[in-house]
Tab-separated table of C-alpha atoms in Angstrom:
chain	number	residue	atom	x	y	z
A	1	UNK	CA	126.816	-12.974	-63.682
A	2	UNK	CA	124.325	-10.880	-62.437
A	3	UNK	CA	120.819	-11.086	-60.781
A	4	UNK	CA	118.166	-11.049	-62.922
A	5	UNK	CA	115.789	-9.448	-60.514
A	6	UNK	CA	117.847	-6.601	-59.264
A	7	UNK	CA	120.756	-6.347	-61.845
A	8	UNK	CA	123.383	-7.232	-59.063
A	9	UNK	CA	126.019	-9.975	-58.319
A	10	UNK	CA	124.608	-12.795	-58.708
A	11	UNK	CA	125.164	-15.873	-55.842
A	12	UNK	CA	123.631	-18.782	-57.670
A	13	UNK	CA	122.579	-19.489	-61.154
A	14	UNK	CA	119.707	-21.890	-62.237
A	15	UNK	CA	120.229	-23.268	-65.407
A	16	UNK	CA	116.642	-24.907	-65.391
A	17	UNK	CA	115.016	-21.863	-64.988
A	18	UNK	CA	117.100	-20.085	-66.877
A	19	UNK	CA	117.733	-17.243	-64.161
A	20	UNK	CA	120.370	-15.771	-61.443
A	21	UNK	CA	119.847	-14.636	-58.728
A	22	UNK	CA	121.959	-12.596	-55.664
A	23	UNK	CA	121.223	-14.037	-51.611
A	24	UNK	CA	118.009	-12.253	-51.171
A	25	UNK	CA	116.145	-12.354	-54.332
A	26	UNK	CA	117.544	-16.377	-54.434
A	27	UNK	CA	116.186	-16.530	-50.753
A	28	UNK	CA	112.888	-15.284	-51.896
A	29	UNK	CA	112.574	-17.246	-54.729
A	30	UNK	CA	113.241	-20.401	-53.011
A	31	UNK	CA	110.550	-19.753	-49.932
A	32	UNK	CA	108.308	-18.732	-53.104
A	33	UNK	CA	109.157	-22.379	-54.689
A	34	UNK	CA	108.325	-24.568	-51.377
A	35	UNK	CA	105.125	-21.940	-50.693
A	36	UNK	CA	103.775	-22.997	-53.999
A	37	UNK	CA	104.108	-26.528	-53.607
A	38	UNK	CA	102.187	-26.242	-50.832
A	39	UNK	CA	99.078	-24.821	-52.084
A	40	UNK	CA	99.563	-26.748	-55.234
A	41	UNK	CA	99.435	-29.960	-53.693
A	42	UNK	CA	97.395	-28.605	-50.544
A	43	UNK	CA	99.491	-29.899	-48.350
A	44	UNK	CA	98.331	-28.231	-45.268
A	45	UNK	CA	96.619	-25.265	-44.045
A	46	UNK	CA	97.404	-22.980	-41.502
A	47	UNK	CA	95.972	-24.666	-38.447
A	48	UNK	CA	97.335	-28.459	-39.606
A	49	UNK	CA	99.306	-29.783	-36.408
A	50	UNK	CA	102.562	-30.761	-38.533
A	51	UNK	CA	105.380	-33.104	-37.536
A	52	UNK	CA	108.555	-32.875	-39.785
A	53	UNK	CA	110.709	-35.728	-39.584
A	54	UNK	CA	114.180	-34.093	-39.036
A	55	UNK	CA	117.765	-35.954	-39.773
A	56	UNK	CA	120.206	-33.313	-38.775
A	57	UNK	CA	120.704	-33.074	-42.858
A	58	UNK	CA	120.024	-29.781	-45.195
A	59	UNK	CA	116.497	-30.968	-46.289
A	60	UNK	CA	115.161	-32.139	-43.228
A	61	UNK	CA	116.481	-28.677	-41.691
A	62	UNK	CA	115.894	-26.448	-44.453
A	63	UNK	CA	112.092	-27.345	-44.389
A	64	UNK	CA	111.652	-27.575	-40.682
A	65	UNK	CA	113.398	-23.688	-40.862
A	66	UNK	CA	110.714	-22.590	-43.438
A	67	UNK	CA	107.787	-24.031	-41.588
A	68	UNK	CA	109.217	-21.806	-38.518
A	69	UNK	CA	109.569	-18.665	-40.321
A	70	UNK	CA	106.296	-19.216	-41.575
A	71	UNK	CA	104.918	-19.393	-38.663
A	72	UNK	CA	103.022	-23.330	-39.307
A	73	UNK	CA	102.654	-25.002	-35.820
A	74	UNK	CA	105.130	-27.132	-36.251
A	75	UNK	CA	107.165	-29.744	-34.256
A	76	UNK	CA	110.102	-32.081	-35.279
A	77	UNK	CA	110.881	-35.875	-34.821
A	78	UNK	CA	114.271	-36.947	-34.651
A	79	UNK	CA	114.986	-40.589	-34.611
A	80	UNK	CA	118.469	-41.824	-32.968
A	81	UNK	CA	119.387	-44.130	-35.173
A	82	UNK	CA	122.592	-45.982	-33.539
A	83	UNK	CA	124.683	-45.658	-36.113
A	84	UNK	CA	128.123	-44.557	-34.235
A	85	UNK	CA	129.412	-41.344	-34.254
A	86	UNK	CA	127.267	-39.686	-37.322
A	87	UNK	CA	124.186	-40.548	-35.262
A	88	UNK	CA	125.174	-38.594	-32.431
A	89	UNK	CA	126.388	-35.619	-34.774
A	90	UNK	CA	123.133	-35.596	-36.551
A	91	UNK	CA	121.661	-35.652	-32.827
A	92	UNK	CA	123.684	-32.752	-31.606
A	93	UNK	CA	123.372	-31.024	-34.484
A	94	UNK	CA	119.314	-31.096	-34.020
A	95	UNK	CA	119.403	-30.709	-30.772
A	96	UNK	CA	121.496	-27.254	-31.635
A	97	UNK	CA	119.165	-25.833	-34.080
A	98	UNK	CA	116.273	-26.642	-31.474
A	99	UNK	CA	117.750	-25.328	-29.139
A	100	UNK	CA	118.903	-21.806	-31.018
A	101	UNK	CA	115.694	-21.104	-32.269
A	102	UNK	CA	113.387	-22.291	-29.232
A	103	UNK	CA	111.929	-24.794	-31.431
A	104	UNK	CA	109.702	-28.207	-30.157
A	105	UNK	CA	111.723	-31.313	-30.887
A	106	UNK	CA	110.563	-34.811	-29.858
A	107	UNK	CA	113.437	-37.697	-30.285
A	108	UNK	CA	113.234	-41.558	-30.257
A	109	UNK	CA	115.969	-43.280	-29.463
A	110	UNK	CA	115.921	-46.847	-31.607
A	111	UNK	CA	117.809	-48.779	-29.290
A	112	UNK	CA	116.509	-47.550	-26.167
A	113	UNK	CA	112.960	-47.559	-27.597
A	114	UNK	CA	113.083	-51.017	-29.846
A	115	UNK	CA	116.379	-52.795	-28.578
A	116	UNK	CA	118.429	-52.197	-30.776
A	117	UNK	CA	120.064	-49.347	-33.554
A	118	UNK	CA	120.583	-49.885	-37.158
A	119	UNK	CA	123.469	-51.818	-37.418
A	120	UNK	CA	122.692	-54.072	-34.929
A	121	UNK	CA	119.059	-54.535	-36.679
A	122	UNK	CA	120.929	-54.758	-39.924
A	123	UNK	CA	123.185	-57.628	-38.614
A	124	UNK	CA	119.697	-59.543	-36.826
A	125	UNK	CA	117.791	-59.734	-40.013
A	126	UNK	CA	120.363	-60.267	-42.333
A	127	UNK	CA	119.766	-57.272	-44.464
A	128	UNK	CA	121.172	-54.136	-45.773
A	129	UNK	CA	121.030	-51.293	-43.459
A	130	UNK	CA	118.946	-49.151	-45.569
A	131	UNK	CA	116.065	-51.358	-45.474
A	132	UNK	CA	115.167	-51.823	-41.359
A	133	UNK	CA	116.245	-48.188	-41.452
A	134	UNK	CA	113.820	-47.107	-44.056
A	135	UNK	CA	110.830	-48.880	-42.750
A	136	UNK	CA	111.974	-48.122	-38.718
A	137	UNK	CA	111.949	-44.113	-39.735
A	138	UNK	CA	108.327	-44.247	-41.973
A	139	UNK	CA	106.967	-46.419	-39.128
A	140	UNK	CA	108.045	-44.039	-35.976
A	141	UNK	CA	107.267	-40.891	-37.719
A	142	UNK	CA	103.628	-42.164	-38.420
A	143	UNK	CA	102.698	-43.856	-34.979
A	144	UNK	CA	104.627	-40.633	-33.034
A	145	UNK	CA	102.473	-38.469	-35.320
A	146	UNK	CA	99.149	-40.215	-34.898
A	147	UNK	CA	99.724	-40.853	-30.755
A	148	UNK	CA	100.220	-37.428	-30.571
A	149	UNK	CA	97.126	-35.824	-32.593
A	150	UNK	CA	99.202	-34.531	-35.194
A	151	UNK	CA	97.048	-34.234	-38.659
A	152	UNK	CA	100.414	-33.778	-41.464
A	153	UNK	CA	103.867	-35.755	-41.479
A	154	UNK	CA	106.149	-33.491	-43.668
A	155	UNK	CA	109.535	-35.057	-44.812
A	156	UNK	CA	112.354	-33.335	-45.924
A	157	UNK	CA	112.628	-35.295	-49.536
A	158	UNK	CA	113.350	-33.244	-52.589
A	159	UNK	CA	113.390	-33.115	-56.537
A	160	UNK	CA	116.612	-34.824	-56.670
A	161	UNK	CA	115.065	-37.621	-54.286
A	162	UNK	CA	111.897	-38.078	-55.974
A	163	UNK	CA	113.084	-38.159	-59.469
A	164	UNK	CA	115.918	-40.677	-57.995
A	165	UNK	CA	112.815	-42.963	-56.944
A	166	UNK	CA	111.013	-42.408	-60.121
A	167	UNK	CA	113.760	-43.654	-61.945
A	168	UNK	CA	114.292	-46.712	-59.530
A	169	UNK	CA	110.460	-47.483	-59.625
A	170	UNK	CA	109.888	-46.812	-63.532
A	171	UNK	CA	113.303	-49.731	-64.442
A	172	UNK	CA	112.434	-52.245	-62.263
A	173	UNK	CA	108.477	-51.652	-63.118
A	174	UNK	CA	107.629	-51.284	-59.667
A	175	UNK	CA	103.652	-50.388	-60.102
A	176	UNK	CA	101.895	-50.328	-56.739
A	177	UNK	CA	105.536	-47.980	-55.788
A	178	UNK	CA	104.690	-45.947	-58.577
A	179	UNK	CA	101.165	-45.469	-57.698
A	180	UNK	CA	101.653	-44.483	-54.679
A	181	UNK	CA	104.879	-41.987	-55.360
A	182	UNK	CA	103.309	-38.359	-54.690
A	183	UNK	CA	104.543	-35.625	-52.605
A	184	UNK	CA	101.242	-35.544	-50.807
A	185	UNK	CA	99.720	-38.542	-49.951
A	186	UNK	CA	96.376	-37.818	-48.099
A	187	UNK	CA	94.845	-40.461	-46.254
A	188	UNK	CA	91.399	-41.742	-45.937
A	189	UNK	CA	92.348	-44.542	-43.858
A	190	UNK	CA	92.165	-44.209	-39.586
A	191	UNK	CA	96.012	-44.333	-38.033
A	192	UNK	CA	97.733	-43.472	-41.272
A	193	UNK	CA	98.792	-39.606	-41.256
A	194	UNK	CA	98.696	-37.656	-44.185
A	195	UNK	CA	102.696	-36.876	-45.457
A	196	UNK	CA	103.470	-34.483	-47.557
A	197	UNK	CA	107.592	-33.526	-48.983
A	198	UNK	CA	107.259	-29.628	-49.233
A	199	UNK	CA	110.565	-29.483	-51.107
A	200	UNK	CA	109.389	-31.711	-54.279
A	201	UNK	CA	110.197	-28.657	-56.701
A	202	UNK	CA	113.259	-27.607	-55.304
A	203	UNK	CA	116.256	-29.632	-56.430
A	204	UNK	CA	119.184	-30.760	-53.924
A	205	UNK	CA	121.765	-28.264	-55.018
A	206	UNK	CA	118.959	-25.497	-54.521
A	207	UNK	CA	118.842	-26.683	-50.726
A	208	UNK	CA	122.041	-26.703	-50.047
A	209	UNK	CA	122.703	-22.887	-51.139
A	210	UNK	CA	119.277	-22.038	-49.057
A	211	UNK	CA	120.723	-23.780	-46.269
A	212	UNK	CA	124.391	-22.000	-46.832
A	213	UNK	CA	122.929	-18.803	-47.030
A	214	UNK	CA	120.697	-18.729	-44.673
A	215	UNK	CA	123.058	-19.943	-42.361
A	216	UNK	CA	121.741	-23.468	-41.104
A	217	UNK	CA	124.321	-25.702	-40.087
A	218	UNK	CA	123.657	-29.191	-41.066
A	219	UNK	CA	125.636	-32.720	-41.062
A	220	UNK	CA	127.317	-32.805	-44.335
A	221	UNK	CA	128.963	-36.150	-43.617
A	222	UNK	CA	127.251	-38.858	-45.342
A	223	UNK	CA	125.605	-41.321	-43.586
A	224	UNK	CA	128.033	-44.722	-43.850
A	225	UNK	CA	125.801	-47.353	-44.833
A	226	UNK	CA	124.963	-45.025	-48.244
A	227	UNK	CA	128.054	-45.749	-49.410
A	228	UNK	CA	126.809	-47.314	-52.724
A	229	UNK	CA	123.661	-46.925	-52.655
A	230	UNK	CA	121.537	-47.213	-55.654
A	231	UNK	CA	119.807	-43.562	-54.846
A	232	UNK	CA	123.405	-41.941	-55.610
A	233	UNK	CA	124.125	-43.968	-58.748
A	234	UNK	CA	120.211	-42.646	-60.140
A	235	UNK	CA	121.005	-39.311	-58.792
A	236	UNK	CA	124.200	-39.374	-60.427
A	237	UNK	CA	123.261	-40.660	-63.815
A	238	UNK	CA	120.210	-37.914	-63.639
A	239	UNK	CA	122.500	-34.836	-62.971
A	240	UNK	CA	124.769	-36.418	-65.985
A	241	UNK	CA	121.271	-36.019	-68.032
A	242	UNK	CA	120.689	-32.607	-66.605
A	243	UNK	CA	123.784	-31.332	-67.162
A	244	UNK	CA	123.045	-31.476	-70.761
A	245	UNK	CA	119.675	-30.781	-70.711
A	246	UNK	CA	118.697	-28.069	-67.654
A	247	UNK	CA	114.962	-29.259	-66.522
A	248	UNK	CA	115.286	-32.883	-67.060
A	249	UNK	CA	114.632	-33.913	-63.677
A	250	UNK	CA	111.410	-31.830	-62.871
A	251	UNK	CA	109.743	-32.805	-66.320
A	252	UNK	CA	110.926	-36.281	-65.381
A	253	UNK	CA	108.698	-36.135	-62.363
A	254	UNK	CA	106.333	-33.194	-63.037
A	255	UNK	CA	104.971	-34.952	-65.898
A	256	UNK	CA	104.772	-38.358	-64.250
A	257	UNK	CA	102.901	-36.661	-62.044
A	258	UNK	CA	100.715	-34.830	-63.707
A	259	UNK	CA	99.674	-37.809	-66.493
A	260	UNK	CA	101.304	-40.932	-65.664
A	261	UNK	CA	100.963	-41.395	-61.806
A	262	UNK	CA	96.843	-40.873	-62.146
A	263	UNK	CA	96.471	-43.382	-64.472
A	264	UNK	CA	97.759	-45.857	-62.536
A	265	UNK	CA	96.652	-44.840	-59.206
A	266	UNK	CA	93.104	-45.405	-60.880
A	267	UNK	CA	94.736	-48.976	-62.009
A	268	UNK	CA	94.995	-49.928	-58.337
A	269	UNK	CA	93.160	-52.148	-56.862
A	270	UNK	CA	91.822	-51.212	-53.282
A	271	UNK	CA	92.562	-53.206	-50.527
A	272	UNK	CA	91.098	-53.731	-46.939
A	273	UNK	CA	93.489	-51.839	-43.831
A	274	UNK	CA	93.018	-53.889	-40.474
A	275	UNK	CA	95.072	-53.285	-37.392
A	276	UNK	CA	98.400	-54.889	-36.708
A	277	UNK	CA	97.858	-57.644	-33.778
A	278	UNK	CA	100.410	-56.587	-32.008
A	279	UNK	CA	100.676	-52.931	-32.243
A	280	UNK	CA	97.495	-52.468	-33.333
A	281	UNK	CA	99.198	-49.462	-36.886
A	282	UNK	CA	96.940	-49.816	-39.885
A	283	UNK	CA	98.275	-52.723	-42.135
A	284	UNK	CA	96.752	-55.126	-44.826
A	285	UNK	CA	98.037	-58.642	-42.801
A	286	UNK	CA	97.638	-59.577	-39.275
A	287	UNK	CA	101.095	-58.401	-38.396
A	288	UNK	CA	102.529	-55.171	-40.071
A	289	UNK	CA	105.912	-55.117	-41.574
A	290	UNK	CA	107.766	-53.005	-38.497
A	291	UNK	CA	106.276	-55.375	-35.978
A	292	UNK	CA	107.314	-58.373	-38.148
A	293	UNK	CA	111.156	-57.220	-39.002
A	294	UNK	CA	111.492	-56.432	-34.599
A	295	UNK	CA	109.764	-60.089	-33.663
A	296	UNK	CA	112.700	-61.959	-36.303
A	297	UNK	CA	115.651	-59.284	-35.420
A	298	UNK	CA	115.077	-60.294	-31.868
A	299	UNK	CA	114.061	-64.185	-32.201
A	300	UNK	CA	117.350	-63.957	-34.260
A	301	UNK	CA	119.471	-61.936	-31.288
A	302	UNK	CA	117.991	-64.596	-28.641
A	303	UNK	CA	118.869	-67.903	-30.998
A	304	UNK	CA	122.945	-66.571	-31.816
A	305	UNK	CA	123.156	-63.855	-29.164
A	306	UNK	CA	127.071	-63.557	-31.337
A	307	UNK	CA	126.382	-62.643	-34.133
A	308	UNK	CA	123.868	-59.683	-32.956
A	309	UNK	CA	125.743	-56.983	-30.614
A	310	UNK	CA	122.421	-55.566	-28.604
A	311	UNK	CA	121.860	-52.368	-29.914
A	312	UNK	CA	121.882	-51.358	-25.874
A	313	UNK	CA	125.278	-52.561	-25.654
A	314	UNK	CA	126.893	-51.181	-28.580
A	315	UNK	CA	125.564	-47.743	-28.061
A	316	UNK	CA	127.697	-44.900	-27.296
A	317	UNK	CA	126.640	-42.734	-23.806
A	318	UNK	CA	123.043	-42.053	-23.496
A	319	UNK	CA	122.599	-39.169	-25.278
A	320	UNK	CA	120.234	-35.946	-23.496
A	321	UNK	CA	116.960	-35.377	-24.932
A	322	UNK	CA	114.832	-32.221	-24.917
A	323	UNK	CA	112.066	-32.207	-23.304
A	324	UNK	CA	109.020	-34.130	-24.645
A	325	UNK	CA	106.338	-31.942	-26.209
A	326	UNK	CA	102.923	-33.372	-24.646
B	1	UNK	CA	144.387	-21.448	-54.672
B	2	UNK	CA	143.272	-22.884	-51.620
B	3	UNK	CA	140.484	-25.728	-52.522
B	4	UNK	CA	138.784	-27.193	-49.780
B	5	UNK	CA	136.515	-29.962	-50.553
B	6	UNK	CA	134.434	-30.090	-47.399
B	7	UNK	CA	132.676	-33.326	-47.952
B	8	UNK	CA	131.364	-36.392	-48.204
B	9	UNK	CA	135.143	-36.625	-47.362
B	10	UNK	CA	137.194	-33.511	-46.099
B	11	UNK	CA	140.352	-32.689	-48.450
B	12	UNK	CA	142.617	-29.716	-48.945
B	13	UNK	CA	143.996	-29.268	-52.032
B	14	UNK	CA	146.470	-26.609	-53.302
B	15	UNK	CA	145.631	-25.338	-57.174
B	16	UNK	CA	147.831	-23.585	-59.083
B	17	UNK	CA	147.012	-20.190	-60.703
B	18	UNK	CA	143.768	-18.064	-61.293
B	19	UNK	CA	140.606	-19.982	-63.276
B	20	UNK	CA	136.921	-19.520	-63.715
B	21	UNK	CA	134.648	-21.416	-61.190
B	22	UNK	CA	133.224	-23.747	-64.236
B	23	UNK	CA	136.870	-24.569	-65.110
B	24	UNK	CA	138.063	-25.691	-61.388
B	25	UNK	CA	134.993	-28.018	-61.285
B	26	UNK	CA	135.527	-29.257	-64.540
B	27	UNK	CA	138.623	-30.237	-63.580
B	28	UNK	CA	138.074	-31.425	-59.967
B	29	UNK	CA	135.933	-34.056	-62.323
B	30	UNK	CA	132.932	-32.800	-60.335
B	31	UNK	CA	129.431	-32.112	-61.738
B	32	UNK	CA	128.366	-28.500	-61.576
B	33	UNK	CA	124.620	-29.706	-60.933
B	34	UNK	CA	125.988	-31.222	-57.629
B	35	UNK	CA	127.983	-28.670	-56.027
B	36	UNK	CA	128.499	-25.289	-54.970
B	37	UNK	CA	131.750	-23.293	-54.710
B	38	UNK	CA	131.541	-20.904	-51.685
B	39	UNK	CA	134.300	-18.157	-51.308
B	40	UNK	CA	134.037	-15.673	-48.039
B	41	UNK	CA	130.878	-17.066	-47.257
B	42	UNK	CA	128.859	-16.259	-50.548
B	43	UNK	CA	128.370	-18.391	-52.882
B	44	UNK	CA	129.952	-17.776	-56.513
B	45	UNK	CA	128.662	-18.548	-59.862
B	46	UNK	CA	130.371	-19.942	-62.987
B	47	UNK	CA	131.887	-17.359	-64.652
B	48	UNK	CA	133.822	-15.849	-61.461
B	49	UNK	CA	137.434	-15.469	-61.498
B	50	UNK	CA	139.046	-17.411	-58.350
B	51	UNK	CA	142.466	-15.892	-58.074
B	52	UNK	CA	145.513	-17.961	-57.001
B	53	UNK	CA	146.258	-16.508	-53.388
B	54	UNK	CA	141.496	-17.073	-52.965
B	55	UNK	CA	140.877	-19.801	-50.723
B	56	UNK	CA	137.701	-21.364	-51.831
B	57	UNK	CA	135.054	-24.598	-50.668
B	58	UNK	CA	133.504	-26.702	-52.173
B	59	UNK	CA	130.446	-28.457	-50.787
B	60	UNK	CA	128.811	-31.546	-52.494
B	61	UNK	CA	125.362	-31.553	-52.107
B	62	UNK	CA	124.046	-34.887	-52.771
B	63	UNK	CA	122.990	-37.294	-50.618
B	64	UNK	CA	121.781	-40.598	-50.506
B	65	UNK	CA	120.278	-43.718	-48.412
B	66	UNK	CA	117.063	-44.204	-47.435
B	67	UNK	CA	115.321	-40.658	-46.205
């Protein structure tokens, strides 16, 4: 197969756009694709103060590598999560590419910070991992972003992930979700950051080659609580669709966005934002959800002390941070 | 061939004789929107010819949890 921009070998085909292209023209292309979302969705401008939330995974690393090259002050958050021996590879890993490319990293340990890591959380509340994780990471990265004057969080999400939600969201007719579903979600509203997902046109596979080419070394291992997880079975049942039909998942969520997401955003009703009484993050009850899923994880640790392993127990050796970036 | 499926789970397998890209996928049961085959570092497209004595990876790229 060859290029279709310079007529030689071609590395990687994309069916959807029905093109070819060789390392550099794909490289190219691909900084062209995230460049574009940015000014499409004005995501930031040059003198935005961004924090990217960083796993250790392709995404999170791809984008944080293009917001380097490109020169965007820029800083990543990496959040320890506690889960065993793929935490502290996605850690390590990180800390590496920090490291390697003299790059400002910030990371928050969860058990050192809030008591205790995922599992441990997981095991307190009585509820799948993915759900204190989810709501510890979109907490930290906001209250990190706004103690620390940043203006943008930018997250590492893609096509694949976003049409993967969209599907989630649009069968189980989850409307205020769907409203709010964008890849930049400005904010009016004191102590919530704007967050934007750079990546939103480019699909996972097209991450992983920029990542492979370029040569970023990411965690491929999977985290172990997604084992299962509904987000694979969408993805799955999407890329079955797409096989078929190249460009199914970005009309899936172009057009959503474009005509359906409006609509309903308009639909919303507004509500009134009031500080959390105990951490004093923008919320719509007295107590936001973060500060109410830490007070019953550790009621729950004090009343059967058993049943929860502290998270500062079960850890493995303190892992070494960089330097925090004032 | 060589195959090495580097993840979610690390495997080696040993494939015999010379096919196309699109046909060692097909048969791996794998879904060509979900992976890429890399050979010497470069990543190959469907139509390329991996000969039996190639040694080739394969990399899933999906992922999943919450993000």
């Amino acid at each position: 197969m060859k290029c279709s921009k310079c007529k030689g070998r071609a590395s990687i085909e994309l069916r959807r756009h029905h093109v070819a292209y060789c390392k550099p023209d794909y490289l190219e292309f691909f900084d062209n694709q995230v460049e574009r979302a940015i000014h499409k969705q004005r995501m930031f401008k040059p003198d935005d103060r961004i924090m990217v939330g960083v796993s250790g995974g392709k995404d999170s690393l791809t984008l944080w590598d293009f917001l380097l090259r490109m020169e965007y002050d820029v800083t990543a958050l990496h959040i320890h999560l506690g889960i065993g021996e793929y935490s502290n590879h996605s850690h390590s890993t990180t800390v590496k590419f920090a490291e390697e490319r003299g790059a400002p990293l910030i990371t928050v340990d969860l058990a050192e910070q809030y008591g205790m890591g995922v599992p441990e959380l997981s095991q307190a509340i009585r509820r799948v991992p993915c759900s204190g994780c989810g709501l510890s990471k979109r907490y930290i990265l906001n209250k990190e972003a706004y103690d620390r004057d940043f203006t943008v969080v930018a997250m590492g999400h893609n096509l694949d992930d976003e049409a993967a939600t969209l599907m989630g969201n649009v069968l189980h007719w989850e409307m205020g979700a769907l409203a709010r579903q964008s890849p930049s979600l400005p904010t009016n509203r004191e102590k919530l950051i704007k967050r934007v997902k750079p990546l939103y046109t480019v699909t996972e596979r097209e991450v992983a080659a920029n990542a492979i080419l370029r040569g970023i070394e990411y965690v491929e291992e999977e985290c172990p609580n997604s084992v299962g997880a509904r987000s694979i079975m969408y993805k799955n049942a999407l890329d079955q669709i797409e096989t078929q039909s190249p460009g199914t998942k970005h009309a899936f969520f172009s057009i959503f966005l474009d005509r359906i997401r409006p609509v309903m955003e308009a639909a919303q009703e507004d509500f009134e934002l009031r500080e959390c009484d105990i951490c004093g993050q923008a919320t719509t009850g007295a107590v936001c959800a973060f500060c109410r899923m830490w007070e019953n994880a550790h009621r729950k640790a004090t009343e059967n002390p058993q049943r929860v392993q502290q998270g500062k127990d079960a850890q493995e050796p303190s892992v070494e941070k960089l330097p925090v970036q004032p | 061939m060589k195959v090495i499926i580097r993840n979610p789970r690390r495997r080696e397998l040993e494939v015999e004789g010379s096919r196309r890209v699109d046909a060692l996928i097909k048969e791996l049961d794998l879904n060509p929107e979900q992976v890429l085959v890399i050979r010497d570092d470069d990543l190959l497209t469907r139509d390329v010819m991996i000969r039996n004595d190639d040694t080739v990876e394969i990399v899933s790229a999906i992922s999943g949890g919450t993000q």
